[in-house]
Amino acid sequence: MPNISRYVDISEVDKEAKKDYIDRHSPFITCASSAKAGEKFAVNVRMGNEYSHPDDTDHYIKSIQLFNGTTLLAEANFVAGALGGTGAKGQAEVTFNVVPSGSKMRLTALSYCTKHGLWECDPVEVSVTE
Amino acid sequence: MPNISRYVDISEVDKEAKKDYIDRHSPFITCASSAKAGEKFAVNVRMGNEYSHPDDTDHYIKSIQLFNGTTLLAEANFVAGALGGTGAKGQAEVTFNVVPSGSKMRLTALSYCTKHGLWECDPVEVSVTE
Amino acid sequence: MPNISRYVDISEVDKEAKKDYIDRHSPFITCASSAKAGEKFAVNVRMGNEYSHPDDTDHYIKSIQLFNGTTLLAEANFVAGALGGTGAKGQAEVTFNVVPSGSKMRLTALSYCTKHGLWECDPVEVSVTE
Amino acid sequence: MPNISRYVDISEVDKEAKKDYIDRHSPFITCASSAKAGEKFAVNVRMGNEYSHPDDTDHYIKSIQLFNGTTLLAEANFVAGALGGTGAKGQAEVTFNVVPSGSKMRLTALSYCTKHGLWECDPVEVSVTE
């Protein structure tokens, strides 16, 4: 089963290696807390907050998917080497632009590491105003 | 959170509509129970066993991913209309070919419906012989 | 053959409908003209410069791929509805971040419209400094 | 510009290395020459007819797309390692299933090698009968 790992607050994690492991595999969503219906709204997703992930050919971040609730909004696919290549580390990052409708969005990101599988972040709520 | 629905045995489900709902959204893996290391091995994944899914532009099966444990092996993306289009129903289906290594595979499929989100099937174990 | 349409300067096109058709289907790359080797470099790709594209379920921009020469760097996939849905128009847009190496990049974007196929823009040259 | 290489008949190519290079990068479509409207129709695409392609982490076949004319029907994405991994060679292969409408299909496959870019095969015509 493609188990999905979830972010846990690394300030409550003791071991440095585990902090690094969790942080670099977790997608972090940055966006405004409210959006206007019908207008373009930028959503940035970056892998890792304090740590960086390898960009090796056999170990890299392959994709980031952005969901609103259970609905896929957009997806970015990366190739090994685009963040510096073997030996380098980086934070895969993409900015999507969506036009919201409804009264709120509940955004989550789901990422895939070629060695450590699927990871998701906590949902980010965005209110949508007319 | 992009919740993942899992297949449940529809013979234990009472309502016809619910049987249909579960079955048509579930990926079914068909493959041999053992594979030879280093040789190509066919894995068929089909959406629905007894039921079919709409192929409407706003409601269709968008993707099927094949995992071995937590590792993505291959992925197929479909477009609306390739199974007959609006008003038609069909079973999205793909046959992947993988070359196994190790002593066994634990295959799962993860599919995405544009209206009803992510679904996965129970893992299928395949022994790998030299 | 999946024919690829190329952008032509719409100021040299007479008919308004044709200007609109070409512009809304063409990816436009916006980025700095020089980048630092080993540092993250933002590349924005937006569909349409002066015009917008429908976001109908049977007619929308499905993907944008970013190439450096013949090498794929990253790819974004969109779903119908994320730019306002049926009846709305919008400009699909994504910002990728890549870490350049070598002495220059030659960036091109290749997009896909579900009704009007593949489109590409003219290459954008970026010098890479140490 | 993401240049697209096209298959050329390797029986007319002199050098063995060039035969190998062209053949292993070219998608080959295998399907029946006629299909029934409204019924599922299998289309197999395999990379290479007589030769095989590396499956190294920095050099592998990443995707196969199936077009009908200019319309994308389906797409398969592969990961390095699924055909035996570093040092091994294989022929990436997928069988799609589409339900045709209209009176004919004109199928082409477009593949992507992470080192040698985009490749396409000659169109295969399929008549569609009621």
Short mmCIF file of C-alpha atoms in Angstrom, two decimals:
data_model
loop_
_atom_site.label_atom_id
_atom_site.label_comp_id
_atom_site.label_asym_id
_atom_site.label_seq_id
_atom_site.Cartn_x
_atom_site.Cartn_y
_atom_site.Cartn_z
CA MET A 1 0.00 0.00 0.00
CA PRO A 2 1.35 3.42 -0.88
CA ASN A 3 1.50 4.60 2.70
CA ILE A 4 1.33 8.37 3.12
CA SER A 5 3.62 9.95 5.70
CA ARG A 6 2.37 13.09 7.38
CA TYR A 7 4.26 16.05 8.68
CA VAL A 8 4.77 16.21 12.43
CA ASP A 9 6.02 19.30 14.22
CA ILE A 10 9.78 18.82 14.24
CA SER A 11 10.20 21.06 17.29
CA GLU A 12 8.83 18.09 19.19
CA VAL A 13 11.27 15.66 17.60
CA ASP A 14 14.50 14.98 19.47
CA LYS A 15 16.92 13.52 16.96
CA GLU A 16 18.49 15.87 14.46
CA ALA A 17 18.49 13.22 11.71
CA LYS A 18 14.78 12.65 12.16
CA LYS A 19 14.01 16.39 12.13
CA ASP A 20 15.88 16.61 8.83
CA TYR A 21 14.16 13.51 7.41
CA ILE A 22 10.68 14.78 8.22
CA ASP A 23 11.24 18.39 7.24
CA ARG A 24 12.91 17.79 3.86
CA HIS A 25 10.16 15.37 2.78
CA SER A 26 7.26 17.58 3.79
CA PRO A 27 5.55 20.00 1.44
CA PHE A 28 4.91 23.45 2.91
CA ILE A 29 2.12 25.60 1.48
CA THR A 30 2.48 29.38 1.49
CA CYS A 31 -0.45 31.52 0.42
CA ALA A 32 -2.67 34.33 1.60
CA SER A 33 -5.34 33.39 4.15
CA SER A 34 -8.15 34.76 2.04
CA ALA A 35 -8.83 34.87 -1.68
CA LYS A 36 -11.25 36.66 -3.96
CA ALA A 37 -13.72 34.53 -5.91
CA GLY A 38 -12.97 34.64 -9.61
CA GLU A 39 -9.49 36.10 -9.22
CA LYS A 40 -6.17 34.36 -9.66
CA PHE A 41 -4.70 33.21 -6.36
CA ALA A 42 -1.06 32.17 -5.95
CA VAL A 43 -0.22 29.06 -3.96
CA ASN A 44 3.45 28.29 -3.34
CA VAL A 45 4.51 24.80 -2.34
CA ARG A 46 8.06 24.15 -1.24
CA MET A 47 9.63 20.93 -0.03
CA GLY A 48 11.31 21.48 3.31
CA ASN A 49 11.11 24.44 5.62
CA GLU A 50 14.51 24.35 7.31
CA TYR A 51 16.19 21.46 5.51
CA SER A 52 16.98 20.51 1.91
CA HIS A 53 16.57 17.27 -0.01
CA PRO A 54 19.12 15.48 -2.22
CA ASP A 55 18.76 15.87 -5.98
CA ASP A 56 20.48 12.59 -6.86
CA THR A 57 19.39 10.61 -9.89
CA ASP A 58 18.19 7.78 -7.65
CA HIS A 59 16.81 9.97 -4.88
CA TYR A 60 14.90 13.13 -5.65
CA ILE A 61 11.53 14.79 -5.28
CA LYS A 62 9.49 13.66 -8.27
CA SER A 63 6.17 15.42 -7.84
CA ILE A 64 4.02 17.81 -5.87
CA GLN A 65 0.24 17.66 -6.14
CA LEU A 66 -2.08 20.37 -4.84
CA PHE A 67 -5.53 19.33 -3.60
CA ASN A 68 -8.56 21.32 -2.52
CA GLY A 69 -10.28 18.84 -0.22
CA THR A 70 -10.29 15.62 -2.23
CA THR A 71 -10.03 17.41 -5.59
CA LEU A 72 -6.74 17.66 -7.45
CA LEU A 73 -6.13 21.24 -8.64
CA ALA A 74 -2.68 20.99 -10.20
CA GLU A 75 0.46 18.89 -10.19
CA ALA A 76 4.13 19.56 -10.86
CA ASN A 77 6.59 16.91 -11.94
CA PHE A 78 10.32 17.37 -11.55
CA VAL A 79 13.31 15.53 -12.95
CA ALA A 80 16.51 14.67 -11.13
CA GLY A 81 19.16 17.26 -11.80
CA ALA A 82 16.98 20.36 -11.98
CA LEU A 83 18.05 21.36 -8.44
CA GLY A 84 21.78 21.00 -8.93
CA GLY A 85 22.13 17.29 -9.57
CA THR A 86 24.02 14.52 -7.80
CA GLY A 87 25.64 15.69 -4.60
CA ALA A 88 23.59 18.87 -4.43
CA LYS A 89 20.65 19.53 -2.16
CA GLY A 90 17.71 21.79 -2.79
CA GLN A 91 14.09 22.52 -2.07
CA ALA A 92 11.79 21.61 -4.92
CA GLU A 93 9.36 24.47 -5.25
CA VAL A 94 6.47 25.49 -7.45
CA THR A 95 3.94 28.30 -7.49
CA PHE A 96 0.54 27.36 -8.84
CA ASN A 97 -2.20 29.85 -9.61
CA VAL A 98 -5.82 28.88 -9.13
CA VAL A 99 -9.07 30.79 -9.38
CA PRO A 100 -11.19 29.89 -6.37
CA SER A 101 -14.94 29.53 -6.21
CA GLY A 102 -17.11 28.45 -3.28
CA SER A 103 -16.73 30.01 0.17
CA LYS A 104 -13.49 28.38 1.22
CA MET A 105 -10.67 26.16 0.10
CA ARG A 106 -8.96 23.49 2.11
CA LEU A 107 -5.56 23.09 0.46
CA THR A 108 -3.21 20.18 0.95
CA ALA A 109 -0.08 19.16 -0.88
CA LEU A 110 0.97 15.58 -1.58
CA SER A 111 4.57 14.99 -2.63
CA TYR A 112 6.54 11.96 -3.77
CA CYS A 113 10.18 11.14 -3.04
CA THR A 114 11.63 8.38 -5.21
CA LYS A 115 13.10 6.68 -2.13
CA HIS A 116 10.75 7.61 0.69
CA GLY A 117 7.35 7.64 -0.96
CA LEU A 118 4.31 9.85 -0.46
CA TRP A 119 4.12 12.72 2.05
CA GLU A 120 1.41 15.20 2.81
CA CYS A 121 1.08 18.36 4.84
CA ASP A 122 -1.67 19.55 7.12
CA PRO A 123 -4.52 21.31 5.33
CA VAL A 124 -4.38 25.08 4.96
CA GLU A 125 -7.75 26.83 5.07
CA VAL A 126 -8.36 29.77 2.78
CA SER A 127 -11.55 31.83 3.00
CA VAL A 128 -12.99 32.96 -0.32
CA THR A 129 -14.76 36.32 -0.46
CA GLU A 130 -16.90 37.83 -3.21
CA MET B 1 -6.33 15.96 3.22
CA PRO B 2 -6.53 13.95 0.01
CA ASN B 3 -8.35 11.09 1.66
CA ILE B 4 -7.79 7.69 0.04
CA SER B 5 -10.79 5.42 -0.26
CA ARG B 6 -10.11 1.70 -0.13
CA TYR B 7 -11.89 -1.14 -1.81
CA VAL B 8 -14.26 -3.15 0.34
CA ASP B 9 -15.73 -6.47 -0.73
CA ILE B 10 -18.96 -5.47 -2.45
CA SER B 11 -20.54 -8.86 -1.81
CA GLU B 12 -20.89 -7.62 1.75
CA VAL B 13 -22.48 -4.35 0.67
CA ASP B 14 -26.28 -4.21 0.59
CA LYS B 15 -27.22 -1.28 -1.58
CA GLU B 16 -26.83 -1.68 -5.32
CA ALA B 17 -25.81 1.98 -5.78
CA LYS B 18 -23.07 1.60 -3.21
CA LYS B 19 -21.77 -1.63 -4.79
CA ASP B 20 -21.59 0.23 -8.11
CA TYR B 21 -19.92 3.27 -6.52
CA ILE B 22 -17.22 1.23 -4.81
CA ASP B 23 -16.57 -1.18 -7.66
CA ARG B 24 -16.29 1.37 -10.49
CA HIS B 25 -13.84 3.49 -8.51
CA SER B 26 -11.56 0.65 -7.46
CA PRO B 27 -8.51 -0.41 -9.42
CA PHE B 28 -8.18 -4.17 -9.92
CA ILE B 29 -4.75 -5.69 -10.52
CA THR B 30 -4.44 -8.78 -12.69
CA CYS B 31 -1.06 -10.48 -13.01
CA ALA B 32 0.64 -13.84 -12.52
CA SER B 33 1.38 -14.81 -8.93
CA SER B 34 5.06 -15.33 -9.59
CA ALA B 35 7.59 -13.57 -11.78
CA LYS B 36 11.13 -14.27 -12.98
CA ALA B 37 13.84 -11.88 -11.86
CA GLY B 38 15.18 -9.88 -14.78
CA GLU B 39 12.32 -10.73 -17.12
CA LYS B 40 9.49 -8.51 -18.25
CA PHE B 41 6.33 -9.04 -16.20
CA ALA B 42 2.90 -7.79 -17.30
CA VAL B 43 0.63 -6.11 -14.76
CA ASN B 44 -2.87 -5.18 -15.86
CA VAL B 45 -4.86 -2.62 -13.92
CA ARG B 46 -8.51 -2.05 -14.71
CA MET B 47 -10.98 0.26 -13.03
CA GLY B 48 -14.05 -1.69 -11.96
CA ASN B 49 -14.61 -5.40 -11.87
CA GLU B 50 -18.35 -5.66 -12.48
CA TYR B 51 -19.28 -2.02 -13.04
CA SER B 52 -18.21 0.79 -15.37
CA HIS B 53 -17.40 4.44 -14.73
CA PRO B 54 -18.66 7.51 -16.61
CA ASP B 55 -16.33 9.10 -19.16
CA ASP B 56 -17.84 12.60 -18.92
CA THR B 57 -15.65 15.66 -19.32
CA ASP B 58 -16.30 16.64 -15.71
CA HIS B 59 -16.25 13.13 -14.29
CA TYR B 60 -13.73 10.58 -15.45
CA ILE B 61 -10.83 8.45 -14.31
CA LYS B 62 -7.76 10.63 -14.65
CA SER B 63 -4.92 8.38 -13.55
CA ILE B 64 -3.75 4.99 -12.37
CA GLN B 65 -0.48 4.64 -10.48
CA LEU B 66 1.22 1.31 -9.81
CA PHE B 67 3.27 0.96 -6.62
CA ASN B 68 5.57 -1.77 -5.35
CA GLY B 69 5.39 -1.18 -1.61
CA THR B 70 5.92 2.55 -1.26
CA THR B 71 7.77 2.85 -4.59
CA LEU B 72 6.03 4.16 -7.68
CA LEU B 73 6.73 1.91 -10.68
CA ALA B 74 4.63 3.52 -13.40
CA GLU B 75 1.67 5.77 -13.95
CA ALA B 76 -0.94 6.18 -16.67
CA ASN B 77 -2.87 9.37 -17.29
CA PHE B 78 -6.10 9.39 -19.22
CA VAL B 79 -8.18 12.14 -20.78
CA ALA B 80 -11.94 12.44 -20.79
CA GLY B 81 -13.37 11.07 -24.01
CA ALA B 82 -10.95 8.21 -24.59
CA LEU B 83 -13.54 5.71 -23.31
CA GLY B 84 -16.45 6.88 -25.42
CA GLY B 85 -17.02 10.36 -24.06
CA THR B 86 -19.98 12.06 -22.41
CA GLY B 87 -22.83 9.66 -21.75
CA ALA B 88 -20.67 6.58 -22.23
CA LYS B 89 -19.29 4.36 -19.51
CA GLY B 90 -16.14 2.33 -19.56
CA GLN B 91 -13.38 0.73 -17.57
CA ALA B 92 -10.11 2.62 -17.78
CA GLU B 93 -7.44 -0.01 -18.24
CA VAL B 94 -3.70 -0.17 -18.73
CA THR B 95 -1.11 -2.92 -18.91
CA PHE B 96 2.29 -1.99 -17.55
CA ASN B 97 5.39 -4.11 -17.92
CA VAL B 98 7.98 -4.17 -15.19
CA VAL B 99 11.17 -6.15 -14.65
CA PRO B 100 11.21 -7.34 -11.05
CA SER B 101 14.19 -7.74 -8.80
CA GLY B 102 14.30 -8.75 -5.13
CA SER B 103 12.41 -11.78 -3.84
CA LYS B 104 8.90 -10.44 -3.98
CA MET B 105 6.76 -7.53 -5.05
CA ARG B 106 3.83 -6.09 -3.19
CA LEU B 107 1.80 -4.33 -5.85
CA THR B 108 -0.91 -1.75 -5.24
CA ALA B 109 -2.73 0.58 -7.57
CA LEU B 110 -3.83 4.10 -6.71
CA SER B 111 -6.38 5.75 -8.99
CA TYR B 112 -7.92 9.20 -9.20
CA CYS B 113 -11.50 10.09 -10.18
CA THR B 114 -12.02 13.78 -10.95
CA LYS B 115 -15.14 13.81 -8.77
CA HIS B 116 -14.51 11.19 -6.14
CA GLY B 117 -10.80 11.45 -5.46
CA LEU B 118 -8.15 8.85 -4.70
CA TRP B 119 -8.85 5.10 -4.42
CA GLU B 120 -6.55 2.19 -3.79
CA CYS B 121 -6.83 -1.58 -3.93
CA ASP B 122 -5.54 -4.22 -1.59
CA PRO B 123 -1.92 -5.21 -2.23
CA VAL B 124 -1.23 -8.16 -4.52
CA GLU B 125 1.83 -10.23 -3.62
CA VAL B 126 4.02 -11.60 -6.37
CA SER B 127 6.91 -13.94 -5.63
CA VAL B 128 10.04 -13.39 -7.69
CA THR B 129 12.15 -16.39 -8.61
CA GLU B 130 15.64 -16.56 -10.11
CA MET C 1 1.84 13.26 -35.96
CA PRO C 2 1.33 15.43 -32.89
CA ASN C 3 2.04 18.64 -34.79
CA ILE C 4 3.50 21.44 -32.70
CA SER C 5 2.22 24.95 -33.36
CA ARG C 6 4.67 27.78 -32.78
CA TYR C 7 4.07 31.30 -31.65
CA VAL C 8 4.12 33.98 -34.31
CA ASP C 9 4.23 37.68 -33.56
CA ILE C 10 0.56 38.64 -33.38
CA SER C 11 1.30 42.27 -34.23
CA GLU C 12 1.83 40.95 -37.74
CA VAL C 13 -1.46 39.07 -37.76
CA ASP C 14 -4.47 40.86 -39.20
CA LYS C 15 -7.53 39.07 -37.94
CA GLU C 16 -8.53 39.67 -34.35
CA ALA C 17 -9.77 36.08 -33.94
CA LYS C 18 -6.45 34.73 -35.12
CA LYS C 19 -4.47 37.02 -32.81
CA ASP C 20 -6.58 35.72 -29.94
CA TYR C 21 -6.18 32.08 -31.05
CA ILE C 22 -2.42 32.29 -31.29
CA ASP C 23 -1.84 34.36 -28.17
CA ARG C 24 -4.02 32.35 -25.78
CA HIS C 25 -2.42 29.08 -26.84
CA SER C 26 1.16 30.26 -26.56
CA PRO C 27 3.27 29.85 -23.45
CA PHE C 28 5.21 32.97 -22.44
CA ILE C 29 8.34 32.59 -20.35
CA THR C 30 9.28 35.34 -17.89
CA CYS C 31 12.60 35.13 -16.09
CA ALA C 32 15.78 37.09 -15.47
CA SER C 33 18.27 37.16 -18.33
CA SER C 34 21.09 35.83 -16.21
CA ALA C 35 21.28 33.28 -13.42
CA LYS C 36 23.86 32.24 -10.85
CA ALA C 37 25.18 28.71 -11.07
CA GLY C 38 24.04 26.65 -8.09
CA GLU C 39 21.35 29.09 -7.01
CA LYS C 40 17.61 28.74 -7.35
CA PHE C 41 16.28 30.55 -10.41
CA ALA C 42 12.59 31.33 -10.91
CA VAL C 43 11.00 30.73 -14.31
CA ASN C 44 7.42 31.82 -14.80
CA VAL C 45 5.36 30.41 -17.65
CA ARG C 46 1.97 31.86 -18.44
CA MET C 47 -0.43 30.94 -21.21
CA GLY C 48 -1.36 34.02 -23.18
CA ASN C 49 0.11 37.47 -23.09
CA GLU C 50 -2.87 39.63 -24.01
CA TYR C 51 -5.64 37.05 -24.28
CA SER C 52 -7.17 34.37 -22.03
CA HIS C 53 -8.11 30.78 -22.70
CA PRO C 54 -11.38 28.99 -21.84
CA ASP C 55 -11.40 26.74 -18.79
CA ASP C 56 -14.22 24.48 -19.99
CA THR C 57 -14.25 20.80 -19.11
CA ASP C 58 -13.80 19.88 -22.77
CA HIS C 59 -11.42 22.69 -23.64
CA TYR C 60 -8.67 23.74 -21.28
CA ILE C 61 -4.92 23.99 -20.93
CA LYS C 62 -3.80 20.61 -19.64
CA SER C 63 -0.06 20.98 -19.24
CA ILE C 64 3.01 23.17 -19.48
CA GLN C 65 6.45 21.61 -19.86
CA LEU C 66 9.70 23.53 -19.42
CA PHE C 67 12.72 22.43 -21.46
CA ASN C 68 16.35 23.48 -21.41
CA GLY C 69 17.41 22.65 -24.95
CA THR C 70 16.07 19.14 -25.48
CA THR C 71 16.01 18.32 -21.76
CA LEU C 72 12.79 18.42 -19.77
CA LEU C 73 13.27 20.35 -16.51
CA ALA C 74 9.77 20.33 -15.04
CA GLU C 75 6.14 19.94 -15.98
CA ALA C 76 2.85 21.22 -14.58
CA ASN C 77 -0.48 19.53 -15.14
CA PHE C 78 -3.74 21.36 -14.67
CA VAL C 79 -7.34 20.22 -14.39
CA ALA C 80 -10.38 21.86 -15.93
CA GLY C 81 -12.06 24.13 -13.42
CA ALA C 82 -8.99 25.43 -11.59
CA LEU C 83 -9.21 28.73 -13.50
CA GLY C 84 -12.88 29.42 -12.89
CA GLY C 85 -14.55 26.55 -14.73
CA THR C 86 -17.00 26.40 -17.60
CA GLY C 87 -17.70 29.82 -19.07
CA ALA C 88 -14.70 31.44 -17.43
CA LYS C 89 -11.43 32.33 -19.10
CA GLY C 90 -8.01 32.50 -17.57
CA GLN C 91 -4.30 32.25 -18.11
CA ALA C 92 -2.84 29.02 -16.81
CA GLU C 93 0.36 29.97 -15.04
CA VAL C 94 3.11 28.29 -13.07
CA THR C 95 6.41 29.36 -11.58
CA PHE C 96 9.08 26.70 -11.58
CA ASN C 97 12.39 26.99 -9.76
CA VAL C 98 15.49 25.41 -11.21
CA VAL C 99 19.15 25.45 -10.22
CA PRO C 100 21.21 26.05 -13.35
CA SER C 101 24.61 24.63 -14.19
CA GLY C 102 26.64 25.03 -17.38
CA SER C 103 27.25 28.43 -18.94
CA LYS C 104 23.82 29.08 -20.37
CA MET C 105 20.28 27.78 -20.56
CA ARG C 106 18.04 27.81 -23.58
CA LEU C 107 14.54 27.63 -22.15
CA THR C 108 11.43 26.70 -24.09
CA ALA C 109 7.92 25.88 -22.95
CA LEU C 110 5.65 23.31 -24.57
CA SER C 111 1.96 23.46 -23.69
CA TYR C 112 -1.04 21.29 -24.51
CA CYS C 113 -4.61 22.43 -25.12
CA THR C 114 -7.18 19.62 -25.06
CA LYS C 115 -8.73 20.92 -28.30
CA HIS C 116 -5.85 22.55 -30.15
CA GLY C 117 -2.88 20.38 -29.33
CA LEU C 118 0.76 21.19 -28.65
CA TRP C 119 2.22 24.72 -28.76
CA GLU C 120 5.69 25.99 -28.10
CA CYS C 121 7.30 29.38 -27.65
CA ASP C 122 10.56 30.73 -28.98
CA PRO C 123 13.60 29.83 -26.85
CA VAL C 124 14.68 32.25 -24.14
CA GLU C 125 18.43 32.40 -23.53
CA VAL C 126 19.70 32.77 -19.98
CA SER C 127 23.38 33.25 -19.25
CA VAL C 128 24.69 31.43 -16.20
CA THR C 129 27.46 33.06 -14.16
CA GLU C 130 29.63 31.61 -11.40
CA MET D 1 13.15 24.24 -28.86
CA PRO D 2 12.30 20.71 -27.78
CA ASN D 3 13.24 19.17 -31.10
CA ILE D 4 11.37 15.97 -31.96
CA SER D 5 13.36 13.18 -33.56
CA ARG D 6 11.49 10.92 -35.95
CA TYR D 7 11.98 7.29 -36.72
CA VAL D 8 13.78 6.46 -39.95
CA ASP D 9 13.90 3.00 -41.42
CA ILE D 10 17.03 1.50 -39.89
CA SER D 11 17.45 -0.97 -42.76
CA GLU D 12 18.63 2.04 -44.69
CA VAL D 13 21.09 3.09 -41.99
CA ASP D 14 24.65 1.85 -42.32
CA LYS D 15 26.25 2.19 -38.94
CA GLU D 16 25.27 -0.35 -36.31
CA ALA D 17 25.51 2.24 -33.50
CA LYS D 18 23.14 4.52 -35.31
CA LYS D 19 20.65 1.71 -36.02
CA ASP D 20 20.70 0.95 -32.30
CA TYR D 21 20.35 4.63 -31.34
CA ILE D 22 17.36 5.21 -33.59
CA ASP D 23 15.59 1.94 -32.89
CA ARG D 24 15.83 2.00 -29.09
CA HIS D 25 14.51 5.56 -28.92
CA SER D 26 11.56 5.01 -31.24
CA PRO D 27 8.11 4.06 -30.05
CA PHE D 28 6.47 1.25 -32.03
CA ILE D 29 2.68 0.98 -32.09
CA THR D 30 1.07 -2.44 -32.38
CA CYS D 31 -2.68 -2.68 -32.81
CA ALA D 32 -5.34 -4.11 -35.11
CA SER D 33 -5.90 -2.24 -38.36
CA SER D 34 -9.58 -1.78 -37.72
CA ALA D 35 -11.64 -1.11 -34.61
CA LYS D 36 -15.31 -1.16 -33.70
CA ALA D 37 -16.89 2.13 -32.68
CA GLY D 38 -17.84 2.09 -29.01
CA GLU D 39 -15.76 -0.97 -28.16
CA LYS D 40 -12.53 -1.11 -26.24
CA PHE D 41 -9.51 -1.23 -28.52
CA ALA D 42 -6.02 -2.22 -27.33
CA VAL D 43 -3.02 -0.20 -28.47
CA ASN D 44 0.42 -1.44 -27.48
CA VAL D 45 3.39 0.90 -27.57
CA ARG D 46 6.90 -0.46 -27.07
CA MET D 47 10.18 1.37 -27.19
CA GLY D 48 12.52 -0.32 -29.64
CA ASN D 49 11.81 -3.00 -32.14
CA GLU D 50 15.14 -4.83 -32.33
CA TYR D 51 17.16 -2.98 -29.70
CA SER D 52 16.81 -2.17 -26.01
CA HIS D 53 17.36 1.03 -24.06
CA PRO D 54 19.35 1.52 -20.84
CA ASP D 55 17.39 1.79 -17.59
CA ASP D 56 20.00 3.85 -15.73
CA THR D 57 18.95 6.46 -13.20
CA ASP D 58 20.35 9.22 -15.40
CA HIS D 59 19.29 7.71 -18.70
CA TYR D 60 15.93 6.06 -19.12
CA ILE D 61 12.64 6.28 -20.99
CA LYS D 62 10.47 8.61 -18.93
CA SER D 63 7.20 8.72 -20.84
CA ILE D 64 5.12 7.52 -23.75
CA GLN D 65 2.20 9.57 -24.99
CA LEU D 66 -0.44 8.28 -27.40
CA PHE D 67 -2.06 10.78 -29.79
CA ASN D 68 -4.96 10.47 -32.21
CA GLY D 69 -4.11 13.21 -34.69
CA THR D 70 -3.29 16.18 -32.51
CA THR D 71 -5.34 14.91 -29.56
CA LEU D 72 -3.68 13.24 -26.59
CA LEU D 73 -5.48 10.01 -25.67
CA ALA D 74 -3.32 8.67 -22.83
CA GLU D 75 0.13 8.88 -21.36
CA ALA D 76 2.35 6.54 -19.37
CA ASN D 77 5.16 7.70 -17.11
CA PHE D 78 7.94 5.39 -16.04
CA VAL D 79 10.60 5.59 -13.36
CA ALA D 80 14.22 4.52 -13.65
CA GLY D 81 14.68 1.04 -12.28
CA ALA D 82 11.39 -0.51 -13.34
CA LEU D 83 13.11 -2.29 -16.25
CA GLY D 84 15.96 -3.79 -14.29
CA GLY D 85 17.84 -0.71 -13.14
CA THR D 86 21.38 0.53 -13.68
CA GLY D 87 23.31 -1.66 -16.10
CA ALA D 88 20.21 -3.38 -17.43
CA LYS D 89 18.50 -2.72 -20.73
CA GLY D 90 14.86 -3.09 -21.59
CA GLN D 91 12.01 -1.99 -23.76
CA ALA D 92 9.56 0.27 -21.97
CA GLU D 93 6.12 -0.93 -22.96
CA VAL D 94 2.52 -0.11 -22.21
CA THR D 95 -0.85 -1.23 -23.50
CA PHE D 96 -3.52 1.43 -23.51
CA ASN D 97 -7.19 0.77 -24.17
CA VAL D 98 -9.28 3.35 -25.94
CA VAL D 99 -12.83 3.40 -27.23
CA PRO D 100 -12.82 4.90 -30.73
CA SER D 101 -15.43 7.07 -32.32
CA GLY D 102 -15.39 8.75 -35.72
CA SER D 103 -14.52 6.82 -38.89
CA LYS D 104 -10.80 6.47 -38.39
CA MET D 105 -7.96 7.08 -35.99
CA ARG D 106 -4.50 8.28 -36.84
CA LEU D 107 -2.36 7.10 -33.95
CA THR D 108 1.11 8.37 -33.12
CA ALA D 109 3.29 7.88 -30.08
CA LEU D 110 5.61 10.48 -28.63
CA SER D 111 8.26 9.30 -26.17
CA TYR D 112 10.83 11.04 -24.00
CA CYS D 113 14.33 9.83 -23.14
CA THR D 114 15.98 11.72 -20.28
CA LYS D 115 19.18 12.08 -22.31
CA HIS D 116 18.03 12.17 -25.91
CA GLY D 117 14.74 14.05 -25.78
CA LEU D 118 11.50 13.60 -27.67
CA TRP D 119 10.90 10.96 -30.35
CA GLU D 120 7.89 10.10 -32.42
CA CYS D 121 6.86 7.32 -34.73
CA ASP D 122 5.06 7.42 -38.05
CA PRO D 123 1.27 7.56 -37.75
CA VAL D 124 -0.67 4.29 -37.78
CA GLU D 125 -4.08 4.47 -39.41
CA VAL D 126 -6.95 2.50 -37.91
CA SER D 127 -10.35 2.34 -39.60
CA VAL D 128 -13.34 2.46 -37.28
CA THR D 129 -16.43 0.50 -38.24
CA GLU D 130 -19.92 0.59 -36.76
#
